[in-house]
Short mmCIF file of N, CA and C in Angstrom, two decimals:
data_model
loop_
_atom_site.label_atom_id
_atom_site.label_comp_id
_atom_site.label_asym_id
_atom_site.label_seq_id
_atom_site.Cartn_x
_atom_site.Cartn_y
_atom_site.Cartn_z
N MET A 1 -24.24 63.99 30.00
CA MET A 1 -24.50 62.61 30.38
C MET A 1 -24.01 62.35 31.80
N SER A 2 -24.72 61.49 32.47
CA SER A 2 -24.38 61.14 33.84
C SER A 2 -23.22 60.16 33.86
N ASP A 3 -22.39 60.24 34.94
CA ASP A 3 -21.29 59.29 35.04
C ASP A 3 -21.77 57.91 35.48
N THR A 4 -23.04 57.79 35.86
CA THR A 4 -23.61 56.48 36.22
C THR A 4 -24.05 55.71 34.99
N GLY A 5 -24.19 56.39 33.88
CA GLY A 5 -24.70 55.75 32.67
C GLY A 5 -26.21 55.76 32.59
N ILE A 6 -26.86 56.39 33.58
CA ILE A 6 -28.31 56.51 33.57
C ILE A 6 -28.66 57.99 33.50
N VAL A 7 -29.48 58.34 32.52
CA VAL A 7 -29.82 59.73 32.28
C VAL A 7 -31.33 59.89 32.34
N ASN A 8 -31.78 60.93 33.04
CA ASN A 8 -33.20 61.23 33.12
C ASN A 8 -33.54 62.23 32.04
N ILE A 9 -34.44 61.84 31.14
CA ILE A 9 -34.88 62.71 30.06
C ILE A 9 -36.40 62.71 30.06
N HIS A 10 -36.97 63.87 30.24
CA HIS A 10 -38.42 64.03 30.28
C HIS A 10 -39.08 63.07 31.27
N GLY A 11 -38.46 62.89 32.43
CA GLY A 11 -39.04 62.07 33.49
C GLY A 11 -38.84 60.57 33.33
N LYS A 12 -38.10 60.15 32.32
CA LYS A 12 -37.83 58.72 32.13
C LYS A 12 -36.34 58.48 32.24
N GLU A 13 -35.98 57.31 32.78
CA GLU A 13 -34.57 56.96 32.90
C GLU A 13 -34.12 56.13 31.71
N TYR A 14 -33.04 56.59 31.08
CA TYR A 14 -32.46 55.90 29.94
C TYR A 14 -31.04 55.50 30.28
N ARG A 15 -30.63 54.32 29.84
CA ARG A 15 -29.26 53.86 30.03
C ARG A 15 -28.46 54.16 28.78
N THR A 16 -27.22 54.56 28.96
CA THR A 16 -26.37 54.80 27.80
C THR A 16 -25.97 53.47 27.17
N VAL A 17 -25.53 53.52 25.94
CA VAL A 17 -25.06 52.30 25.27
C VAL A 17 -23.84 51.76 26.01
N GLY A 18 -22.97 52.65 26.45
CA GLY A 18 -21.79 52.21 27.20
C GLY A 18 -22.16 51.42 28.45
N LEU A 19 -23.15 51.88 29.19
CA LEU A 19 -23.59 51.15 30.37
C LEU A 19 -24.16 49.79 29.97
N ARG A 20 -24.93 49.75 28.90
CA ARG A 20 -25.52 48.48 28.44
C ARG A 20 -24.43 47.48 28.05
N VAL A 21 -23.39 47.97 27.38
CA VAL A 21 -22.28 47.09 27.00
C VAL A 21 -21.60 46.56 28.26
N ASN A 22 -21.34 47.43 29.22
CA ASN A 22 -20.71 46.99 30.47
C ASN A 22 -21.56 45.96 31.19
N MET A 23 -22.87 46.16 31.20
CA MET A 23 -23.77 45.19 31.84
C MET A 23 -23.69 43.83 31.14
N LEU A 24 -23.64 43.86 29.81
CA LEU A 24 -23.52 42.61 29.06
C LEU A 24 -22.22 41.90 29.42
N ARG A 25 -21.12 42.63 29.46
CA ARG A 25 -19.82 42.03 29.77
C ARG A 25 -19.80 41.44 31.18
N GLU A 26 -20.49 42.09 32.13
CA GLU A 26 -20.55 41.57 33.49
C GLU A 26 -21.37 40.29 33.56
N GLU A 27 -22.52 40.28 32.88
CA GLU A 27 -23.41 39.13 32.93
C GLU A 27 -22.96 37.98 32.03
N HIS A 28 -22.36 38.32 30.90
CA HIS A 28 -21.97 37.33 29.89
C HIS A 28 -20.60 37.70 29.32
N PRO A 29 -19.53 37.40 30.03
CA PRO A 29 -18.19 37.81 29.59
C PRO A 29 -17.80 37.34 28.19
N LEU A 30 -18.38 36.24 27.73
CA LEU A 30 -18.02 35.71 26.42
C LEU A 30 -19.02 36.09 25.32
N ALA A 31 -19.93 36.98 25.65
CA ALA A 31 -20.93 37.40 24.66
C ALA A 31 -20.26 38.13 23.51
N SER A 32 -20.94 38.12 22.38
CA SER A 32 -20.42 38.88 21.23
C SER A 32 -21.47 39.86 20.76
N ILE A 33 -20.98 40.99 20.25
CA ILE A 33 -21.83 41.99 19.61
C ILE A 33 -21.33 42.10 18.18
N LYS A 34 -22.21 41.77 17.26
CA LYS A 34 -21.84 41.82 15.84
C LYS A 34 -22.67 42.91 15.16
N THR A 35 -22.03 43.68 14.30
CA THR A 35 -22.75 44.69 13.55
C THR A 35 -22.56 44.45 12.06
N LYS A 36 -23.56 44.86 11.31
CA LYS A 36 -23.54 44.67 9.86
C LYS A 36 -24.14 45.90 9.19
N LEU A 37 -23.44 46.39 8.19
CA LEU A 37 -23.96 47.47 7.38
C LEU A 37 -25.02 46.89 6.45
N VAL A 38 -26.27 47.25 6.65
CA VAL A 38 -27.38 46.68 5.88
C VAL A 38 -27.57 47.44 4.58
N SER A 39 -27.48 48.75 4.66
CA SER A 39 -27.72 49.58 3.49
C SER A 39 -26.95 50.89 3.64
N GLU A 40 -26.43 51.35 2.52
CA GLU A 40 -25.68 52.60 2.52
C GLU A 40 -25.92 53.31 1.20
N SER A 41 -26.22 54.59 1.29
CA SER A 41 -26.37 55.40 0.09
C SER A 41 -25.76 56.77 0.38
N ASP A 42 -25.88 57.66 -0.58
CA ASP A 42 -25.34 59.00 -0.39
C ASP A 42 -26.07 59.75 0.73
N ASP A 43 -27.34 59.37 1.00
CA ASP A 43 -28.10 60.15 1.97
C ASP A 43 -28.46 59.42 3.26
N ARG A 44 -28.23 58.08 3.35
CA ARG A 44 -28.57 57.39 4.59
C ARG A 44 -27.77 56.11 4.78
N VAL A 45 -27.79 55.63 6.01
CA VAL A 45 -27.07 54.41 6.35
C VAL A 45 -27.94 53.62 7.34
N ILE A 46 -27.99 52.30 7.17
CA ILE A 46 -28.75 51.42 8.07
C ILE A 46 -27.81 50.34 8.57
N VAL A 47 -27.81 50.13 9.89
CA VAL A 47 -26.94 49.15 10.53
C VAL A 47 -27.79 48.20 11.36
N LYS A 48 -27.41 46.93 11.36
CA LYS A 48 -28.03 45.91 12.20
C LYS A 48 -27.00 45.43 13.22
N ALA A 49 -27.43 45.28 14.46
CA ALA A 49 -26.56 44.74 15.50
C ALA A 49 -27.21 43.50 16.09
N THR A 50 -26.38 42.52 16.43
CA THR A 50 -26.84 41.27 17.03
C THR A 50 -26.01 41.00 18.27
N VAL A 51 -26.69 40.63 19.36
CA VAL A 51 -26.03 40.25 20.60
C VAL A 51 -26.22 38.74 20.75
N GLU A 52 -25.09 38.03 20.90
CA GLU A 52 -25.13 36.56 21.02
C GLU A 52 -24.34 36.09 22.23
N VAL A 53 -24.83 35.00 22.83
CA VAL A 53 -24.11 34.30 23.89
C VAL A 53 -24.11 32.83 23.52
N ASP A 54 -22.94 32.26 23.36
CA ASP A 54 -22.79 30.85 22.98
C ASP A 54 -23.61 30.50 21.74
N GLY A 55 -23.60 31.40 20.76
CA GLY A 55 -24.30 31.17 19.50
C GLY A 55 -25.80 31.40 19.55
N VAL A 56 -26.33 31.77 20.71
CA VAL A 56 -27.76 32.04 20.85
C VAL A 56 -27.98 33.55 20.77
N VAL A 57 -28.85 33.96 19.87
CA VAL A 57 -29.14 35.38 19.71
C VAL A 57 -30.03 35.84 20.86
N LEU A 58 -29.54 36.82 21.61
CA LEU A 58 -30.32 37.38 22.71
C LEU A 58 -31.12 38.60 22.26
N GLY A 59 -30.62 39.31 21.25
CA GLY A 59 -31.32 40.48 20.77
C GLY A 59 -30.72 41.02 19.49
N THR A 60 -31.56 41.66 18.70
CA THR A 60 -31.11 42.34 17.49
C THR A 60 -31.68 43.76 17.51
N GLY A 61 -31.03 44.64 16.82
CA GLY A 61 -31.52 46.01 16.70
C GLY A 61 -31.05 46.63 15.41
N TYR A 62 -31.87 47.50 14.87
CA TYR A 62 -31.54 48.24 13.65
C TYR A 62 -31.52 49.72 13.96
N ALA A 63 -30.75 50.45 13.20
CA ALA A 63 -30.77 51.91 13.30
C ALA A 63 -30.50 52.51 11.92
N GLU A 64 -31.14 53.62 11.68
CA GLU A 64 -30.96 54.35 10.42
C GLU A 64 -30.58 55.79 10.75
N GLU A 65 -29.63 56.30 10.03
CA GLU A 65 -29.24 57.70 10.17
C GLU A 65 -29.21 58.35 8.80
N VAL A 66 -29.62 59.59 8.76
CA VAL A 66 -29.60 60.37 7.53
C VAL A 66 -28.31 61.19 7.53
N ARG A 67 -27.52 60.98 6.52
CA ARG A 67 -26.23 61.67 6.43
C ARG A 67 -26.46 63.19 6.36
N GLY A 68 -25.70 63.90 7.19
CA GLY A 68 -25.78 65.35 7.18
C GLY A 68 -26.98 65.95 7.89
N SER A 69 -27.82 65.11 8.50
CA SER A 69 -29.03 65.63 9.14
C SER A 69 -28.74 66.38 10.43
N THR A 70 -27.61 66.08 11.06
CA THR A 70 -27.18 66.76 12.27
C THR A 70 -25.67 67.00 12.16
N ASN A 71 -25.14 67.76 13.08
CA ASN A 71 -23.69 67.99 13.06
C ASN A 71 -22.92 66.68 13.15
N ILE A 72 -23.33 65.78 14.05
CA ILE A 72 -22.63 64.50 14.20
C ILE A 72 -22.77 63.65 12.94
N ASN A 73 -23.92 63.72 12.27
CA ASN A 73 -24.12 62.90 11.08
C ASN A 73 -23.46 63.47 9.83
N LYS A 74 -22.91 64.67 9.95
CA LYS A 74 -22.13 65.21 8.83
C LYS A 74 -20.83 64.45 8.66
N THR A 75 -20.28 63.94 9.77
CA THR A 75 -19.00 63.23 9.71
C THR A 75 -19.08 61.78 10.19
N SER A 76 -20.11 61.43 10.97
CA SER A 76 -20.10 60.13 11.65
C SER A 76 -21.45 59.42 11.63
N SER A 77 -22.16 59.49 10.52
CA SER A 77 -23.48 58.85 10.48
C SER A 77 -23.40 57.33 10.63
N LEU A 78 -22.38 56.72 10.06
CA LEU A 78 -22.22 55.27 10.19
C LEU A 78 -21.97 54.88 11.64
N GLU A 79 -21.06 55.58 12.29
CA GLU A 79 -20.75 55.27 13.69
C GLU A 79 -21.95 55.52 14.59
N ASN A 80 -22.69 56.58 14.31
CA ASN A 80 -23.88 56.91 15.08
C ASN A 80 -24.94 55.82 14.93
N ALA A 81 -25.13 55.35 13.70
CA ALA A 81 -26.11 54.28 13.46
C ALA A 81 -25.67 52.99 14.14
N GLU A 82 -24.38 52.70 14.09
CA GLU A 82 -23.89 51.48 14.73
C GLU A 82 -24.13 51.52 16.24
N THR A 83 -23.81 52.63 16.87
CA THR A 83 -24.01 52.76 18.31
C THR A 83 -25.48 52.60 18.66
N SER A 84 -26.36 53.22 17.90
CA SER A 84 -27.80 53.10 18.16
C SER A 84 -28.28 51.67 17.98
N ALA A 85 -27.81 51.01 16.93
CA ALA A 85 -28.23 49.62 16.69
C ALA A 85 -27.76 48.72 17.82
N VAL A 86 -26.54 48.92 18.29
CA VAL A 86 -26.02 48.12 19.42
C VAL A 86 -26.87 48.37 20.66
N GLY A 87 -27.17 49.63 20.93
CA GLY A 87 -27.99 49.96 22.10
C GLY A 87 -29.35 49.29 22.04
N ARG A 88 -29.97 49.26 20.88
CA ARG A 88 -31.29 48.64 20.73
C ARG A 88 -31.18 47.12 20.88
N ALA A 89 -30.16 46.53 20.30
CA ALA A 89 -29.97 45.08 20.43
C ALA A 89 -29.78 44.69 21.89
N LEU A 90 -28.99 45.47 22.61
CA LEU A 90 -28.77 45.20 24.03
C LEU A 90 -30.06 45.36 24.82
N SER A 91 -30.86 46.33 24.45
CA SER A 91 -32.14 46.52 25.12
C SER A 91 -33.06 45.32 24.90
N PHE A 92 -33.14 44.86 23.67
CA PHE A 92 -33.96 43.68 23.39
C PHE A 92 -33.41 42.42 24.04
N ALA A 93 -32.13 42.46 24.39
CA ALA A 93 -31.51 41.34 25.12
C ALA A 93 -31.77 41.45 26.62
N GLY A 94 -32.49 42.48 27.02
CA GLY A 94 -32.87 42.63 28.42
C GLY A 94 -31.99 43.58 29.21
N LEU A 95 -31.18 44.38 28.55
CA LEU A 95 -30.24 45.26 29.24
C LEU A 95 -30.58 46.74 29.06
N GLY A 96 -31.84 47.03 28.80
CA GLY A 96 -32.21 48.41 28.54
C GLY A 96 -32.93 49.12 29.66
N GLY A 97 -33.26 48.41 30.72
CA GLY A 97 -34.10 49.02 31.74
C GLY A 97 -35.52 49.08 31.23
N SER A 98 -36.22 50.15 31.54
CA SER A 98 -37.62 50.25 31.15
C SER A 98 -37.81 50.86 29.76
N GLU A 99 -36.74 51.33 29.14
CA GLU A 99 -36.84 51.98 27.83
C GLU A 99 -35.98 51.27 26.80
N ILE A 100 -36.51 51.16 25.58
CA ILE A 100 -35.76 50.54 24.48
C ILE A 100 -34.69 51.50 23.98
N SER A 101 -35.05 52.74 23.75
CA SER A 101 -34.08 53.72 23.26
C SER A 101 -33.03 53.96 24.33
N SER A 102 -31.80 54.20 23.88
CA SER A 102 -30.74 54.52 24.83
C SER A 102 -30.73 56.02 25.07
N ALA A 103 -30.05 56.42 26.12
CA ALA A 103 -29.89 57.85 26.40
C ALA A 103 -29.25 58.54 25.22
N ASP A 104 -28.30 57.86 24.57
CA ASP A 104 -27.61 58.42 23.42
C ASP A 104 -28.60 58.71 22.29
N GLU A 105 -29.51 57.76 22.02
CA GLU A 105 -30.48 57.92 20.96
C GLU A 105 -31.43 59.07 21.24
N VAL A 106 -31.93 59.13 22.48
CA VAL A 106 -32.88 60.17 22.84
C VAL A 106 -32.23 61.54 22.77
N ALA A 107 -31.02 61.67 23.28
CA ALA A 107 -30.31 62.94 23.22
C ALA A 107 -30.08 63.35 21.76
N ASN A 108 -29.75 62.37 20.91
CA ASN A 108 -29.55 62.65 19.49
C ASN A 108 -30.85 63.11 18.84
N ALA A 109 -31.96 62.47 19.18
CA ALA A 109 -33.26 62.85 18.61
C ALA A 109 -33.64 64.26 19.02
N ILE A 110 -33.41 64.60 20.28
CA ILE A 110 -33.71 65.95 20.76
C ILE A 110 -32.85 66.96 20.02
N SER A 111 -31.57 66.63 19.84
CA SER A 111 -30.66 67.53 19.12
C SER A 111 -31.12 67.73 17.68
N GLN A 112 -31.55 66.65 17.03
CA GLN A 112 -32.02 66.74 15.65
C GLN A 112 -33.26 67.64 15.56
N GLN A 113 -34.18 67.48 16.52
CA GLN A 113 -35.38 68.32 16.52
C GLN A 113 -35.02 69.79 16.66
N LYS A 114 -34.08 70.09 17.55
CA LYS A 114 -33.68 71.48 17.76
C LYS A 114 -33.02 72.05 16.52
N GLU A 115 -32.20 71.23 15.83
CA GLU A 115 -31.54 71.71 14.60
C GLU A 115 -32.55 71.96 13.50
N MET A 116 -33.61 71.12 13.43
CA MET A 116 -34.62 71.29 12.41
C MET A 116 -35.47 72.53 12.68
N GLU A 117 -35.66 72.86 13.96
CA GLU A 117 -36.46 74.02 14.33
C GLU A 117 -35.69 75.32 14.11
N ALA A 118 -34.37 75.24 14.12
CA ALA A 118 -33.54 76.46 14.00
C ALA A 118 -33.53 77.01 12.59
#
């Protein structure tokens, strides 16, 4: 990952979730990011994230992860889903640049594809 928070993947620029959070804090210091576990089972987890400023919802995002589908999801599927949901909510709030998916999500998807091919 780049130290700028912007990563070029397949010719497109993606912002990391960390960069998106920092941008939100700069633009809206009192904004809140709320996450909610929507669904959890032995094999998957779904998280919803909401970005609000003064009680006004700027964006929402959902993410689903399959437990054990990747090395990271063997131990941290909930955390991975939460980060992805936050990144998507921030993107829908206008902090994603030209892409909805975050660099973190795209890198994770590429990793999952490689693990499935192996």
